[in-house]
Coordinates of C-alpha atoms and ligand atoms in Angstrom, one line a residue:
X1 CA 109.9 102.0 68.8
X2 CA 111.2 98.5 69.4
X3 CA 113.9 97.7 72.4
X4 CA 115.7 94.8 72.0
X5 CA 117.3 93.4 75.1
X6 CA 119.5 90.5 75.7
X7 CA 121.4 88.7 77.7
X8 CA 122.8 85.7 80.4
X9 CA 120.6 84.4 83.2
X10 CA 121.1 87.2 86.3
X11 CA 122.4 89.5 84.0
X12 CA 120.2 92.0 85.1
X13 CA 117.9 92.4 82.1
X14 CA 115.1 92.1 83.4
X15 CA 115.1 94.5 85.9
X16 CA 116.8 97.1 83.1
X17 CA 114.2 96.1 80.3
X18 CA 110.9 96.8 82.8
X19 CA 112.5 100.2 83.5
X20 CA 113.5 101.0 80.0
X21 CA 109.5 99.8 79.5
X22 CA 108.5 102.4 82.5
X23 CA 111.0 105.1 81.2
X24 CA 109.7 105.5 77.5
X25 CA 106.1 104.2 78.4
X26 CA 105.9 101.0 76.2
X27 CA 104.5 97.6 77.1
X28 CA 107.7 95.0 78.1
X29 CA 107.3 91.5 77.5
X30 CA 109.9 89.0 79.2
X31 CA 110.6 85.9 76.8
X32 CA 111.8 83.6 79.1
X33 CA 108.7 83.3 80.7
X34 CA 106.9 82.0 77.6
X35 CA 110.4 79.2 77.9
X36 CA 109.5 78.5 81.5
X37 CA 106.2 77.8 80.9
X38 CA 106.7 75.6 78.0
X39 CA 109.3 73.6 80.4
X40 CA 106.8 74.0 83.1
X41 CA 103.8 72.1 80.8
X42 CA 106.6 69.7 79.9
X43 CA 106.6 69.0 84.1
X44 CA 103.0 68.8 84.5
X45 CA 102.6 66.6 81.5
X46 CA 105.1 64.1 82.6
X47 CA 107.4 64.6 79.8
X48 CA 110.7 64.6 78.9
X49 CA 112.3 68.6 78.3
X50 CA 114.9 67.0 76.3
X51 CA 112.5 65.2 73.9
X52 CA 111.7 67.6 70.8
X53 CA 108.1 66.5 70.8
X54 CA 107.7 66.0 74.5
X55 CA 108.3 70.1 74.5
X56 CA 106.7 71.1 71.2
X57 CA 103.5 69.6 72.8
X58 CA 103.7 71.8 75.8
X59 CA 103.7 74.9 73.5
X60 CA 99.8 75.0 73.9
X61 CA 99.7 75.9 78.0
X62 CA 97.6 78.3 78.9
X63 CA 98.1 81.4 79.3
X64 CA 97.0 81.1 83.2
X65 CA 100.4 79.4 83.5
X66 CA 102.6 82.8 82.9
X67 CA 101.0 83.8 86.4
X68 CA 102.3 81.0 88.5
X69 CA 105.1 82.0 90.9
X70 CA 106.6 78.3 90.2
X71 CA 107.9 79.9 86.3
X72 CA 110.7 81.8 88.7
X73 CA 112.7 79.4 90.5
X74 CA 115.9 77.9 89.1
X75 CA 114.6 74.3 88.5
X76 CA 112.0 76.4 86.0
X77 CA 114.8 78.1 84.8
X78 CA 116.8 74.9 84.1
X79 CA 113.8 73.4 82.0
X80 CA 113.3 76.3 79.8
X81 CA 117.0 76.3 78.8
X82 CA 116.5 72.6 78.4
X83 CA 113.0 73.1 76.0
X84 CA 114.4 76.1 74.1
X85 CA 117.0 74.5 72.3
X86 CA 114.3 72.1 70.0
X87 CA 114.1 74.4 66.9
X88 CA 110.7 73.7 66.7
X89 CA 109.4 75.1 70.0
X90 CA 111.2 78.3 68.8
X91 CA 109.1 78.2 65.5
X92 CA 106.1 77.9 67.6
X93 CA 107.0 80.9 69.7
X94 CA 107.8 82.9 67.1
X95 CA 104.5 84.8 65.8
X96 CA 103.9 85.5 69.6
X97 CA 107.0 87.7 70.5
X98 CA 106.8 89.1 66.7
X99 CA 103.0 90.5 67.3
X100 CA 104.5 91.8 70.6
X101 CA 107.1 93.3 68.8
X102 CA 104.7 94.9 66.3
X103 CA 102.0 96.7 68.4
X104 CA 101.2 100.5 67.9
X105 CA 103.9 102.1 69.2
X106 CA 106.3 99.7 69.9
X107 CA 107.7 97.6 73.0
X108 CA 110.5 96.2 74.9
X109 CA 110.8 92.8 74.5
X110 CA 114.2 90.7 76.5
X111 CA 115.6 87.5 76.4
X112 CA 118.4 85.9 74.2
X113 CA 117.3 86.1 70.3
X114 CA 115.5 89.2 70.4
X115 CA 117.9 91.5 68.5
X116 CA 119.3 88.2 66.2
X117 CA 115.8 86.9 65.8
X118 CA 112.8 88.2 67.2
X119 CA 113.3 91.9 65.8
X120 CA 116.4 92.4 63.9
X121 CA 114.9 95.4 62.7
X122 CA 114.6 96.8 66.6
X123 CA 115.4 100.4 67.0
X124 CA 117.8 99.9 70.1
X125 CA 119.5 97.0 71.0
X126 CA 121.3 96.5 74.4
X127 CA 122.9 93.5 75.4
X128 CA 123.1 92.8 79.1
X129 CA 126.0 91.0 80.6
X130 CA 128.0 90.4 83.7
X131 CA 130.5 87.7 85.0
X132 CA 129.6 84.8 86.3
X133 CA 130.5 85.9 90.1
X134 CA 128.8 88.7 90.1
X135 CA 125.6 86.9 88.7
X136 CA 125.3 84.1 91.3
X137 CA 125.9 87.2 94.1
X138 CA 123.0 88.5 93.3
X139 CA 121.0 85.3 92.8
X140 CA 122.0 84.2 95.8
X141 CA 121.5 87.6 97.8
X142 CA 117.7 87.3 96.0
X143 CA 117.3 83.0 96.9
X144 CA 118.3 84.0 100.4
X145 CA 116.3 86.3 100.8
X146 CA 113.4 84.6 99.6
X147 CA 114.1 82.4 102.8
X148 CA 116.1 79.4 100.4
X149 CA 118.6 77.1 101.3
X150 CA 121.4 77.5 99.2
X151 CA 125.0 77.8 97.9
X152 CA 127.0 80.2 95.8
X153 CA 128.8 77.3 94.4
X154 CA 125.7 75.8 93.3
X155 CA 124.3 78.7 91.9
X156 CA 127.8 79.2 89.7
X157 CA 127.7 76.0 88.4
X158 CA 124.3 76.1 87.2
X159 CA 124.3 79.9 85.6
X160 CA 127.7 78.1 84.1
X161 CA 125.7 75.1 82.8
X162 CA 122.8 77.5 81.1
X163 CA 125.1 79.8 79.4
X164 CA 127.0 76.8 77.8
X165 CA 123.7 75.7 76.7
X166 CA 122.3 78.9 75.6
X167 CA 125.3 80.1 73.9
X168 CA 126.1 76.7 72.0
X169 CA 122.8 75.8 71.3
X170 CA 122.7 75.5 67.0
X171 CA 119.2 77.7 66.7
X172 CA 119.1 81.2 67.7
X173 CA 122.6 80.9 70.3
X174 CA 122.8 83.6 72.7
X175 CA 124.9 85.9 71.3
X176 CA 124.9 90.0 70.9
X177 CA 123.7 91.0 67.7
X178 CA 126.9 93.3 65.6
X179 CA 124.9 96.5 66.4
X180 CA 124.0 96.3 69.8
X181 CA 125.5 98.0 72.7
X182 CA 127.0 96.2 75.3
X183 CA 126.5 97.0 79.4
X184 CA 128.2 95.0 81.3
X185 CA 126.1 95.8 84.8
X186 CA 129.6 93.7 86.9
X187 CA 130.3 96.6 88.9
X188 CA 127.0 98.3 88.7
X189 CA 124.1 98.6 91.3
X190 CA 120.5 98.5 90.3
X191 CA 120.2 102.4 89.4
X192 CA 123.1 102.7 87.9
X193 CA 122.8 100.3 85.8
X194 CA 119.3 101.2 84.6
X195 CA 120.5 104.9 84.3
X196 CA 123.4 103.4 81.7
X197 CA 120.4 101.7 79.8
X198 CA 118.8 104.7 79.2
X199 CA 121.5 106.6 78.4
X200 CA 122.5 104.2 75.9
X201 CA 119.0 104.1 74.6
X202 CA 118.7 108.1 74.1
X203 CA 122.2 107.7 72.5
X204 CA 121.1 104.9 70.2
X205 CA 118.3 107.2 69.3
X206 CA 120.2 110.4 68.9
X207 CA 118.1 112.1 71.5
Ligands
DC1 O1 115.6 84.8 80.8 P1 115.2 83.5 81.5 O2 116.2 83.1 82.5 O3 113.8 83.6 82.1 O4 115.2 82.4 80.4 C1 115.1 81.0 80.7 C2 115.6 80.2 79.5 O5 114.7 80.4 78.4 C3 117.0 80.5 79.0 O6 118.0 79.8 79.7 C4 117.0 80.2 77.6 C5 115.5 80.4 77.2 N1 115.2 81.6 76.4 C6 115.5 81.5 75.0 O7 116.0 80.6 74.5 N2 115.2 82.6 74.3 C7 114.6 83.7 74.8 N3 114.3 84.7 74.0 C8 114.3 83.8 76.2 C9 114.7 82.7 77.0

């Protein structure tokens, strides 16, 4: 069985795909981390996220990189949304999210192409979204309490800035696919918003 989950920045997917992963027992892989590290390799090579060949270069970082606690911050963030609009970086991450896709038995898989691209074929797909207030609360409850010095404004601005890109972007926009089912987690805390995912999961399912 394949899970498609997608979504805006903060949305909450992430948190709702690794317990949709937990729930039905499949392995989960997060797609914006392969992104991150591309923009990361970008960083440490000196070049330019907005140059097409600058990132398609950086495709080849190893796979040591996906462990670094650097991938998570917003300036990580920032350069994966910059890297992933160069069709050709999407090319090259392609066969890597489709063998994930493909294992026995399935996975859960989230990011912003996965039901459009990745697996169109996925039995469930869920599409994650929330306003943009509600979003930069909770990054900014999560940067604070990581001991960061920030502002909500900020935080608005930029989740603004990287859904304009995402969403406009000409390959693979961030956009739900026609049969998946929206949850918008606005008003929702953490368990009930993974408790809704399930649901909607058994639903889509018929179970
Ligand atoms: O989900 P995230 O915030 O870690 O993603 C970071 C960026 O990577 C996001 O702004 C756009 C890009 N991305 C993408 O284009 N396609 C995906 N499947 C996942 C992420």
């Amino acid at each position: 069985m394949i899970i498609a989950v997608d979504g805006p920045t903060a949305s909450g997917k992430g948190t709702i795909s690794k317990a949709l992963a937990e729930h039905f027992g499949l392995p989960h892989l997060d797609t914006g981390l392969l992104y991150r590290a591309v923009g990361r390799q970008v960083f440490l090579d000196g070049g330019d996220p907005d140059n097409a060949g600058d990132a398609l270069a950086a495709v080849t970082f190893p796979d040591s990189l996906l462990a670094d606690a650097s991938l998570r911050s917003e300036v990580a963030g920032g350069m994966a949304s910059q890297v992933s609009v160069h069709p050709a970086v999407r090319q090259a991450l392609f066969e890597r999210q489709r063998a994930f896709a493909d294992q026995d038995g399935g996975a859960v898989l989230d990011g912003r192409d996965i039901g459009t691209v990745i697996a169109p074929d996925a039995d469930v797909k869920l599409f994650v979204t929330a306003s943009v207030e509600a979003r930069a609360d909770r990054r900014y409850a999560e940067m604070k309490g990581r001991g960061e010095d920030v502002r909500l404004e900020v935080i608005a601005q930029d989740l603004r800035q990287r859904d304009e890109r995402d969403r406009n972007r000409a390959e693979a926009p961030l956009v739900a696919a026609p049969d998946a089912y929206v949850l918008d987690t606005s008003t929702l805390g953490k368990e009930e918003a993974i408790a809704a995912a399930i649901d909607a999961v058994r639903q889509a399912l018929g179970t």
